[in-house]
Short mmCIF file of C-alpha atoms in Angstrom, two decimals:
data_model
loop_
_atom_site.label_atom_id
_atom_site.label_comp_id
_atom_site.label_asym_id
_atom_site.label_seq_id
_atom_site.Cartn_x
_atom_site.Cartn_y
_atom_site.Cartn_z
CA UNK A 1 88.13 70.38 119.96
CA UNK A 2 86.30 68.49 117.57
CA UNK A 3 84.29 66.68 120.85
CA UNK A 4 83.36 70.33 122.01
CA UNK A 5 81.59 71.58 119.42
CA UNK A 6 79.39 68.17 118.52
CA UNK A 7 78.89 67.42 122.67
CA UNK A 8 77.23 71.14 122.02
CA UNK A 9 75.09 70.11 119.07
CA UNK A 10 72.93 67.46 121.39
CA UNK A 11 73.13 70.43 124.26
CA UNK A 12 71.42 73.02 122.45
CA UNK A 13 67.63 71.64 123.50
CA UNK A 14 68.74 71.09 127.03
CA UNK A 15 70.17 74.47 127.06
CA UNK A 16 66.87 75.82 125.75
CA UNK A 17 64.51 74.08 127.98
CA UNK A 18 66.73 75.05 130.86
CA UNK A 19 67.56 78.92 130.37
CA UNK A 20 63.77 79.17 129.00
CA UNK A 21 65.06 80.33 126.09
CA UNK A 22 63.24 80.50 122.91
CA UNK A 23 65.31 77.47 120.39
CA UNK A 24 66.03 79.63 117.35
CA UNK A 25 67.96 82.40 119.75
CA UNK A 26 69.97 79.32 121.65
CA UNK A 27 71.22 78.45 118.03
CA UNK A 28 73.59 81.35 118.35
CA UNK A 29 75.44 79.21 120.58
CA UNK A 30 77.35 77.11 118.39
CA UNK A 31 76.96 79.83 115.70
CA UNK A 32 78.89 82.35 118.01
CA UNK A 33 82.30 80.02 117.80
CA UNK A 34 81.77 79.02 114.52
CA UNK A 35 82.14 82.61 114.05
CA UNK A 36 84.70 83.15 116.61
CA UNK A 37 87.20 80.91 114.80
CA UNK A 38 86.55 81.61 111.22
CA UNK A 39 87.64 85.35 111.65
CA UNK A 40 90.31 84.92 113.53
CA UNK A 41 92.35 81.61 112.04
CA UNK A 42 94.27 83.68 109.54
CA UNK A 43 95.29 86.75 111.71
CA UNK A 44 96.19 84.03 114.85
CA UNK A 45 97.94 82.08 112.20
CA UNK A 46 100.05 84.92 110.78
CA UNK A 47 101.08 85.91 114.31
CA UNK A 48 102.08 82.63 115.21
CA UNK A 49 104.70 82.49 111.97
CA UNK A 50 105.83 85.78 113.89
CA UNK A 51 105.72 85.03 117.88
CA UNK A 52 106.12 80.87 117.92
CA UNK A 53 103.23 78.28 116.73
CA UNK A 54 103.71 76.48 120.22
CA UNK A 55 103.29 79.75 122.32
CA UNK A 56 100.35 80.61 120.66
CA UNK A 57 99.12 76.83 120.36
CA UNK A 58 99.43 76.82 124.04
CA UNK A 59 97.36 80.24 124.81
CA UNK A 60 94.49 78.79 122.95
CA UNK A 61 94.47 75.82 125.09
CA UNK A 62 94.64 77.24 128.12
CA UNK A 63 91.95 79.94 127.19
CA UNK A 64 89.31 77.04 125.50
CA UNK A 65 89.69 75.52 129.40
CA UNK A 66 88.89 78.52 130.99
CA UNK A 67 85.80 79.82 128.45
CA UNK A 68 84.00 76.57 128.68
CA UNK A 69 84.74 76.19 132.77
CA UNK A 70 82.95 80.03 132.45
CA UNK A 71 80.22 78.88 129.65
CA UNK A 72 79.58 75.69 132.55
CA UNK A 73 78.42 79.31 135.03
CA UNK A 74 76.82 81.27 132.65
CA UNK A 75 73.47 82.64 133.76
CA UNK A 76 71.38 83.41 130.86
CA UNK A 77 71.92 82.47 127.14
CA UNK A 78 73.24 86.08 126.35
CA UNK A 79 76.38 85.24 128.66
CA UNK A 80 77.05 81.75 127.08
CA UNK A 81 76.70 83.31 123.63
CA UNK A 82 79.50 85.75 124.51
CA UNK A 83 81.91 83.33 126.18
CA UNK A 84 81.32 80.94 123.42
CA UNK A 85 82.66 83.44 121.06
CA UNK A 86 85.46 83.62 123.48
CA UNK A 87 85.73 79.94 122.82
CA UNK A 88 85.59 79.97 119.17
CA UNK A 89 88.18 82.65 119.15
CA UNK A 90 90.36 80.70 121.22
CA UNK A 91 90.04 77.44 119.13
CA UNK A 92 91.35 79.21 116.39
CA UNK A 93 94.48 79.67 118.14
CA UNK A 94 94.42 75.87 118.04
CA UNK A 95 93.49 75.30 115.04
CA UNK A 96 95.43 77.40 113.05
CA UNK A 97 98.36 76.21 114.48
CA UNK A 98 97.99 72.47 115.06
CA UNK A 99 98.43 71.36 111.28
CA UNK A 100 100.88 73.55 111.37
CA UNK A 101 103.35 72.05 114.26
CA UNK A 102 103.06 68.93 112.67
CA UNK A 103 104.03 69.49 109.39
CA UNK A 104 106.85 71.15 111.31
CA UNK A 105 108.00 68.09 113.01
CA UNK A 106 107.38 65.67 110.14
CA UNK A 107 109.14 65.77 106.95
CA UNK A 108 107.64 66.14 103.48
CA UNK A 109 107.54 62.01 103.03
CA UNK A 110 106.27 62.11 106.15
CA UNK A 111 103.55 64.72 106.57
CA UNK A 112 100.18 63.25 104.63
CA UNK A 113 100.75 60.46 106.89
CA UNK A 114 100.86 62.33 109.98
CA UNK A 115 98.18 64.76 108.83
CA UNK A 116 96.19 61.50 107.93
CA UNK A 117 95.87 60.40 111.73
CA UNK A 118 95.48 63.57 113.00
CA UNK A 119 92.14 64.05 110.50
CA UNK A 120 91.13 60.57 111.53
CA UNK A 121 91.33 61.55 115.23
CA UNK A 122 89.06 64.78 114.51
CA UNK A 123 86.71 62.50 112.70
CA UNK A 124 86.48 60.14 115.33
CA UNK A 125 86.13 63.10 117.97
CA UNK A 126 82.99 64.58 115.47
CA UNK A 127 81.60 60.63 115.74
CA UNK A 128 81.97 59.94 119.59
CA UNK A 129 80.90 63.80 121.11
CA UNK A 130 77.02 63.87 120.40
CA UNK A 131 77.66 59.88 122.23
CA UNK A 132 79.62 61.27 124.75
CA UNK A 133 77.33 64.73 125.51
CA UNK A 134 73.80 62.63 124.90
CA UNK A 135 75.45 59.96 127.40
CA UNK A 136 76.57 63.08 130.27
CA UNK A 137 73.14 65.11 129.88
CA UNK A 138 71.49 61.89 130.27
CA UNK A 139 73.57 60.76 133.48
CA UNK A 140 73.71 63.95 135.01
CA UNK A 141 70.78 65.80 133.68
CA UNK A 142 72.18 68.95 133.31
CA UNK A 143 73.86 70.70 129.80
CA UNK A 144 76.42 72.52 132.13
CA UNK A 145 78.43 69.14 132.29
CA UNK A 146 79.30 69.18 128.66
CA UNK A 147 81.63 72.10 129.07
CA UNK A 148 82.58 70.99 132.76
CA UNK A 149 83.97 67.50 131.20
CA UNK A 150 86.36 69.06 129.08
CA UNK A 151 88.29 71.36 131.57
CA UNK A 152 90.29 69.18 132.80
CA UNK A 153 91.04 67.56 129.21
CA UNK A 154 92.19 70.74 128.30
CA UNK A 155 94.38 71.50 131.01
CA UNK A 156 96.02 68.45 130.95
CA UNK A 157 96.75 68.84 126.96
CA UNK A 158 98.38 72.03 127.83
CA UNK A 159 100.71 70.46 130.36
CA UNK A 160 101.59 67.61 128.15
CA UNK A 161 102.04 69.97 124.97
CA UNK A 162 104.09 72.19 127.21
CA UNK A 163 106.78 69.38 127.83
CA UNK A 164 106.50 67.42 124.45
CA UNK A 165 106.13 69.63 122.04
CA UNK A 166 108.62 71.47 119.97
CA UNK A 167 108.83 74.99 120.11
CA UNK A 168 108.03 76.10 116.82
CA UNK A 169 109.61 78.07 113.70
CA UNK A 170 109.31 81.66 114.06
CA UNK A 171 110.33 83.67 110.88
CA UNK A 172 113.44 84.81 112.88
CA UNK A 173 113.19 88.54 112.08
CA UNK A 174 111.06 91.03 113.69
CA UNK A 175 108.06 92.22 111.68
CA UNK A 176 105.82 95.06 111.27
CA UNK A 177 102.14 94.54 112.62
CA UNK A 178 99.46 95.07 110.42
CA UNK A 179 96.54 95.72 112.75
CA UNK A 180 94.62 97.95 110.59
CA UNK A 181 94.47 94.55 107.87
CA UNK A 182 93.82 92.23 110.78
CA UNK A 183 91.15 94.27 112.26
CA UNK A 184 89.37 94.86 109.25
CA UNK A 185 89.51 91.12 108.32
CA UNK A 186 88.19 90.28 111.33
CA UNK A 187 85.20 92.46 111.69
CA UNK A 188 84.46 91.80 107.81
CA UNK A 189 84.30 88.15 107.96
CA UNK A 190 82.79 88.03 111.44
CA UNK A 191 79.73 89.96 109.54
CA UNK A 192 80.09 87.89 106.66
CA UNK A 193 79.28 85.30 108.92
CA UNK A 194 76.65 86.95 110.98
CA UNK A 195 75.23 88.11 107.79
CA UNK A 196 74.84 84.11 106.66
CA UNK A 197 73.28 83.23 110.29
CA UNK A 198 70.93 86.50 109.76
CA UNK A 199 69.62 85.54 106.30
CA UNK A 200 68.49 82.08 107.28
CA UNK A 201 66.45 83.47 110.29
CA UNK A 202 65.26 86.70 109.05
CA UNK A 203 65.37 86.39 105.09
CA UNK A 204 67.79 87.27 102.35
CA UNK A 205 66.30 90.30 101.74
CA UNK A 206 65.69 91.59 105.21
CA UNK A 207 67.07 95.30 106.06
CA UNK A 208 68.77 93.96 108.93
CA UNK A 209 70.40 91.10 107.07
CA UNK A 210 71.33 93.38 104.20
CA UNK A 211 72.47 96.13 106.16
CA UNK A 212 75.37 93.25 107.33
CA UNK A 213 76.45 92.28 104.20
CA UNK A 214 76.52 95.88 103.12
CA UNK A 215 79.09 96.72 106.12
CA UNK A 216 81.02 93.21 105.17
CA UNK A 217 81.68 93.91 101.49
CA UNK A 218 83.03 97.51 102.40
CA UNK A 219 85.23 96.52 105.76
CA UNK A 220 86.91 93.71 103.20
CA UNK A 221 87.19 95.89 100.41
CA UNK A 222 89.27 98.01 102.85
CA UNK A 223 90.84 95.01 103.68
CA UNK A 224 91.89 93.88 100.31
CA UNK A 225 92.91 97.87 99.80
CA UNK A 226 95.84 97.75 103.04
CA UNK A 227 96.62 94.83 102.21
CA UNK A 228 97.64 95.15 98.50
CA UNK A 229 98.37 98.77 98.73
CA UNK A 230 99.04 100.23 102.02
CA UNK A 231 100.69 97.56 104.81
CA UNK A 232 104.03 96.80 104.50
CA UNK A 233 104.09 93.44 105.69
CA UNK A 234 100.62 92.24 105.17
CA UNK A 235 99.02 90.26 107.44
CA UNK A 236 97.69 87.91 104.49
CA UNK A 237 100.03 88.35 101.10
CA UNK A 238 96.77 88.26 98.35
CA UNK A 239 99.43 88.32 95.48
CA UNK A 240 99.74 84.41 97.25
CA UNK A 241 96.48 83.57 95.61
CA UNK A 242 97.38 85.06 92.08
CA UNK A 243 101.12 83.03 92.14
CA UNK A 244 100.73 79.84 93.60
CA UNK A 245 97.77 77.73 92.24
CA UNK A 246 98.13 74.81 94.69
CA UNK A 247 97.74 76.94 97.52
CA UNK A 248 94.63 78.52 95.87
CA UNK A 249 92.85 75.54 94.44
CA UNK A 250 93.54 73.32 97.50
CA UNK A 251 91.81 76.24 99.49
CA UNK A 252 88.57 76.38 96.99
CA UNK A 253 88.79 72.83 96.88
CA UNK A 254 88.38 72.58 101.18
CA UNK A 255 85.84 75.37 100.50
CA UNK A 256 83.81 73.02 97.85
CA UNK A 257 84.13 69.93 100.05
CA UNK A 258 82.89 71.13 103.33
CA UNK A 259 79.81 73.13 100.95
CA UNK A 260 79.13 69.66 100.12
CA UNK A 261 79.56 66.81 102.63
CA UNK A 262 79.83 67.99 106.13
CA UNK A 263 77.20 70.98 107.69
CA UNK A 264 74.64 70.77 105.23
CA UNK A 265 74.49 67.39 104.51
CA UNK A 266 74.24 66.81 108.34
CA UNK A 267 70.93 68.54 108.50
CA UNK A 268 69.98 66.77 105.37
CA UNK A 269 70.66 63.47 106.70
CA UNK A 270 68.51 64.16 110.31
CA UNK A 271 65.56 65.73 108.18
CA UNK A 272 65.54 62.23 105.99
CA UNK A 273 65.92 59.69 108.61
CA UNK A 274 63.41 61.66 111.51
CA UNK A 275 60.90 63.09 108.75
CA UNK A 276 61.02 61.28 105.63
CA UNK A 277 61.60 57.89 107.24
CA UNK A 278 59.97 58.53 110.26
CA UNK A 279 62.48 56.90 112.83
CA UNK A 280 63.91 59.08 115.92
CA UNK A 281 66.53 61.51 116.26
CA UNK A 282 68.95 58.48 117.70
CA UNK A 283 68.18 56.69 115.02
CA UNK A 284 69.78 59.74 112.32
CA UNK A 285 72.53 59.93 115.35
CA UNK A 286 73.81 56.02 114.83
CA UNK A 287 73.14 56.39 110.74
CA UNK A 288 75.58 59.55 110.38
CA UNK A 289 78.55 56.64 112.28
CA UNK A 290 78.68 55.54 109.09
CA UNK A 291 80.39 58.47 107.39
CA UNK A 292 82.28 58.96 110.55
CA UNK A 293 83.53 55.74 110.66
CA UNK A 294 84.97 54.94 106.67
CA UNK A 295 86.44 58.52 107.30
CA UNK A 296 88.20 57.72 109.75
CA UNK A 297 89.80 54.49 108.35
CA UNK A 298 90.67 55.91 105.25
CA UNK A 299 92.36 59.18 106.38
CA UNK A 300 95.56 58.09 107.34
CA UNK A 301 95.78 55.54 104.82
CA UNK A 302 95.36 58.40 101.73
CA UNK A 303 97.50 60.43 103.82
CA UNK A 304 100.64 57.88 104.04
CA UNK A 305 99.68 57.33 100.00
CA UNK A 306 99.58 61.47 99.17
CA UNK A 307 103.44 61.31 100.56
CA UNK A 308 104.14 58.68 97.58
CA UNK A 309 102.13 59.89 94.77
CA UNK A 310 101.26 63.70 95.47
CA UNK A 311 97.86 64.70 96.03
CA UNK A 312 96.15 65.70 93.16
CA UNK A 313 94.55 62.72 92.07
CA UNK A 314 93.47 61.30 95.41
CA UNK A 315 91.52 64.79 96.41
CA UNK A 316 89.90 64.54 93.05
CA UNK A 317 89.24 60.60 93.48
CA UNK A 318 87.42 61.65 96.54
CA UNK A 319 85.45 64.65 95.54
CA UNK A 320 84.21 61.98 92.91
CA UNK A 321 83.26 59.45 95.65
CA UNK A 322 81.79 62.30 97.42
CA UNK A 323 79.68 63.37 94.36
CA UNK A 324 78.06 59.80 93.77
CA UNK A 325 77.25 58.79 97.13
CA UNK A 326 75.05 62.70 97.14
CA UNK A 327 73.96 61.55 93.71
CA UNK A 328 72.69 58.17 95.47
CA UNK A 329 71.03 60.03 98.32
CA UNK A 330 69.31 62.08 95.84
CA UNK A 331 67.41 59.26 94.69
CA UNK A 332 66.34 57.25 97.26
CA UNK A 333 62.38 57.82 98.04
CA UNK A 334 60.37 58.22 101.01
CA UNK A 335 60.47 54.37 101.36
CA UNK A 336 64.18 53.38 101.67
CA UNK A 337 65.53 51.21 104.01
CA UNK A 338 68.37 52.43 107.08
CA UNK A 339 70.71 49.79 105.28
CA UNK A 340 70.68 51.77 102.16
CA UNK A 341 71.42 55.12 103.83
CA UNK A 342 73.69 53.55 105.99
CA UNK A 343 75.38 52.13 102.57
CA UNK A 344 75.85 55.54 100.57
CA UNK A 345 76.55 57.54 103.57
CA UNK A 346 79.69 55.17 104.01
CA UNK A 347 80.32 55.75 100.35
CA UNK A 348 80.56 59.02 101.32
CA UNK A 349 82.93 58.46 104.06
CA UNK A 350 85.30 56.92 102.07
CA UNK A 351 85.37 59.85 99.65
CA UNK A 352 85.96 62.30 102.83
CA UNK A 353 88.82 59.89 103.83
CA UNK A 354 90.15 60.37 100.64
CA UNK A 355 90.60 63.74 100.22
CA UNK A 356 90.93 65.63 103.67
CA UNK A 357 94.17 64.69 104.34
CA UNK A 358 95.87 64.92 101.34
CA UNK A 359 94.33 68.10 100.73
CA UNK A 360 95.72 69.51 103.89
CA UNK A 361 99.27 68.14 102.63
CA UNK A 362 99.11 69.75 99.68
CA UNK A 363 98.37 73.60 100.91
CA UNK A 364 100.85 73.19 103.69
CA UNK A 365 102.90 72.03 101.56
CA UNK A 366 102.63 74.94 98.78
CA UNK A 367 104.12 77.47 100.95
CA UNK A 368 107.90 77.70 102.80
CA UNK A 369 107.90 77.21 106.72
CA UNK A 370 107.72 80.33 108.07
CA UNK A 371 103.97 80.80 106.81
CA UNK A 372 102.86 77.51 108.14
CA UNK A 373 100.46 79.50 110.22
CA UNK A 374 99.02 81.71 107.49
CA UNK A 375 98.31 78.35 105.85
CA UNK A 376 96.92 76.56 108.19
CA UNK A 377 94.81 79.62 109.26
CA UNK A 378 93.44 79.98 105.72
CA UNK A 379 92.63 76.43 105.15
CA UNK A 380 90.46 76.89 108.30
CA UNK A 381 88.92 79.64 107.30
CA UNK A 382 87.36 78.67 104.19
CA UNK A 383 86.65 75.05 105.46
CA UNK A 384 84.10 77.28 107.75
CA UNK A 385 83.29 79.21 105.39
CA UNK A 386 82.44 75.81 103.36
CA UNK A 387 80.46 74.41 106.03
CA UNK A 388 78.01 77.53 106.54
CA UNK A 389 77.81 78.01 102.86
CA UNK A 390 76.93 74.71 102.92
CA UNK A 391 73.30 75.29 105.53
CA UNK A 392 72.25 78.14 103.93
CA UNK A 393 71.85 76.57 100.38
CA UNK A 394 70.22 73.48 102.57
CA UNK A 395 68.30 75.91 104.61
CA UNK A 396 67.01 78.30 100.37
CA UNK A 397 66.15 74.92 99.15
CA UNK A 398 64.35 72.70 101.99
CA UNK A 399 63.27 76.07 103.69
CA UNK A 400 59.32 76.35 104.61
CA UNK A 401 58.71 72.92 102.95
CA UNK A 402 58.87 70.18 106.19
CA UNK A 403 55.67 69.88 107.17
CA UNK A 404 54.65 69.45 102.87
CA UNK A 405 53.73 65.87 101.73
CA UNK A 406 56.51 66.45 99.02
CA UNK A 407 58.99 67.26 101.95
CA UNK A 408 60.94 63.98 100.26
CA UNK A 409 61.20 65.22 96.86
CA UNK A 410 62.79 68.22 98.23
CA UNK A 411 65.33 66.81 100.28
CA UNK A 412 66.38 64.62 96.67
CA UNK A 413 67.01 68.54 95.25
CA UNK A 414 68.93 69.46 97.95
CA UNK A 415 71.20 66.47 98.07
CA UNK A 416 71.65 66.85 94.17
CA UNK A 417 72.49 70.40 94.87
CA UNK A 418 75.16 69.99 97.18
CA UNK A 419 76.24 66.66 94.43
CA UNK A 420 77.02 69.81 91.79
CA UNK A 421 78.91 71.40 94.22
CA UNK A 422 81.11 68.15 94.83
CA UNK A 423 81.49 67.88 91.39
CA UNK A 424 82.99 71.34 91.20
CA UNK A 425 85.21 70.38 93.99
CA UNK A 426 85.88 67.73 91.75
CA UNK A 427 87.21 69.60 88.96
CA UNK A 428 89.32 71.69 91.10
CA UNK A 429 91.26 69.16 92.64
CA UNK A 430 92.24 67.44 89.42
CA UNK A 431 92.95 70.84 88.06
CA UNK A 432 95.82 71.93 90.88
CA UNK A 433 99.38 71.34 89.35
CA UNK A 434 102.33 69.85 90.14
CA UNK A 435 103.64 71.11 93.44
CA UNK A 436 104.86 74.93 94.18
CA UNK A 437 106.45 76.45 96.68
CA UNK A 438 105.82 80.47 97.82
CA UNK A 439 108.97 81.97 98.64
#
């Protein structure tokens, strides 16, 4: 999953040139599943805790096949932004579920470990897809092949997850549906999210844009109201939040860390390399490896190590690893060399390493098995909320300024901006207790 959605990154000016499509409306793209999967994580992952994780883990594989065989057909830009909200939606039947089967099958001295590898796999699938699509487009000189490549990847992970993979813990009693809170959570974060995309295009204080986040406070106000007054068996408890503080600072924390090191700092990272250093977009593609890379190593190692001495302190290491490699980046000039770049953003990478996984451990962890789902599906959910947060304060602070001689000096704000924010994180993660269970 993690392939799909970078191939699509390097796509998005093939996709352009191809459909004729002005670049700023083909961005909705990869916005449209971004959406997609952050609205519907937490009702998918409730209703997996109810019908069976590998059911629904299965469904969303299937369904990702058959959107992006569909997006590889689409027509005109308006179809592949529709079927790649299809997508989205169907990842996060995947996603909110996949943590969630393997904490499952691995025990608690187990689980970071296994969690570990599984976030150094998505790393390395984040590293090797704009490789993999550049390398495709290149061979075959078409974007269509980027979602063509994958069918068959898909299919066959559904066959093999069909015979290997246990079938899931179900809370063994039937349960009430809440639709009303599940609709309402949908369409208010889906706006939420639109409302984000809108105010980076059209302005903060654009009717249209806050016309959206007008409709999104009042659909999740109503959502908060059924849920804490009216459903009977909410789709998302919010008394969880008040109760258990692991589960609630390990989901601010995710929220913090992907403000601060993943979407944003992306963007922040091509801008420096292509405009400040003047080298080419492959170039600021072979830098980012870096990150990728020390991620990956480090992953499962903190992950075996969160199983031995808790979390807490390696999440918070992290976030402070995190917070001086931005802090470094913030003060390089207009002159610095690759190697230097190269250096902090795999100080970086080894701060990511350090707290993804044991992060992850620790919300599953906070809550008893039959709400696996709701916990993996909220851990999604504000790791993509994190990661859009994340571009639009990039997007207030660099905004109008790249073609300004002191384009530079305002890239060293923005990484220091986004440093304050890890630093936050920071103090989060060291402030989560010892371990707690919801009942």
């Amino acid at each position: 999953m993690t392939v799909d959605n970078s191939m699509l990154f390097v796509a998005v000016p093939q996709i352009a040139t191809a459909l004729k499509e002005d670049p700023a409306l083909v961005t909705w793209v990869p916005t449209a599943s971004l959406i997609g999967t952050t609205a519907f994580s937490i009702p998918f992952g409730r209703l997996s805790d109810v019908w069976g994780r590998k059911r629904l883990y299965l469904l969303g594989l299937v369904t990702v096949g058959v959107s992006g065989l569909l997006c590889g057909f689409a027509q005109n830009v308006y179809q592949l932004i529709g079927l790649r909200l299809l997508t989205g939606a169907s990842s996060a039947l995947i996603a909110a579920n996949a943590w969630a089967l393997i904490s499952e099958v691995f025990s608690s001295q187990e689980r970071g470990k296994a969690l570990g590898i599984n976030t150094a796999v998505g790393f390395l699938g984040l590293s090797l897809g704009p490789v993999i699509g550049g390398s495709l487009i290149t061979q075959f000189g078409t974007w269509r092949v980027t979602f063509f490549s994958l069918v068959p990847v898909y299919f066959i992970l559904s066959a093999l997850s069909y015979k290997w993979l246990p079938g899931g813990t179900t809370s063994g009693q039937r349960r009430p549906s809440d639709l009303p809170g599940s609709l309402s959570f949908i369409c208010g974060l889906a706006l939420l999210m639109l409302g984000l995309s809108f105010g980076r295009v059209s302005g903060w204080t654009s009717s249209s844009t806050l016309a959206i986040f007008g409709s999104s406070i009042i659909i999740l106000g109503l959502f908060g109201y059924l849920e804490l007054r009216i459903a009977r068996d909410p789709m998302l408890d919010l008394r969880i939040f008040s109760r258990n503080s692991q589960f609630t600072l390990g989901n601010i924390s995710t929220l913090l860390h992907y403000m601060s090191a993943h979407q944003g700092l992306t963007v922040l990272i091509a801008f420096y390399v292509q405009w400040a250093l003047n080298r080419s977009a492959a170039v600021a593609g072979i830098i980012t490896l870096a990150k990728f890379l020390t991620m990956a190593i480090f992953s499962p190692f903190s992950g075996w190590l969160s199983d031995r001495i808790g979390p807490r302190w390696l999440c918070a290491l992290g976030m402070a690893f995190v917070t001086g490699s931005l802090v470094l980046l913030a003060n390089m000039g207009p002159d610095a060399s690759l190697v230097n770049v190269f250096l902090r953003l795999s100080l970086l990478g080894v701060g990511i390493g350090l707290f993804a996984s044991p992060n992850i451990n620790s919300v599953l962890g906070s809550l008893s098995k039959d709400k696996l789902g709701t916990a993996s599906g909220t851990l999604g959910t504000f790791r993509s909320l994190g990661g859009t947060l994340g571009l639009v304060l990039v997007g207030i602070i660099i905004g109008g300024g790249i073609a300004e001689a002191g384009f530079a000096r305002q890239l060293g704000a923005a990484f220091m901006a986004l440093a304050v924010v890890a630093f936050l994180g920071m103090i989060v993660s060291a402030s989560r207790g010892r371990k707690t269970t919801d009942k």
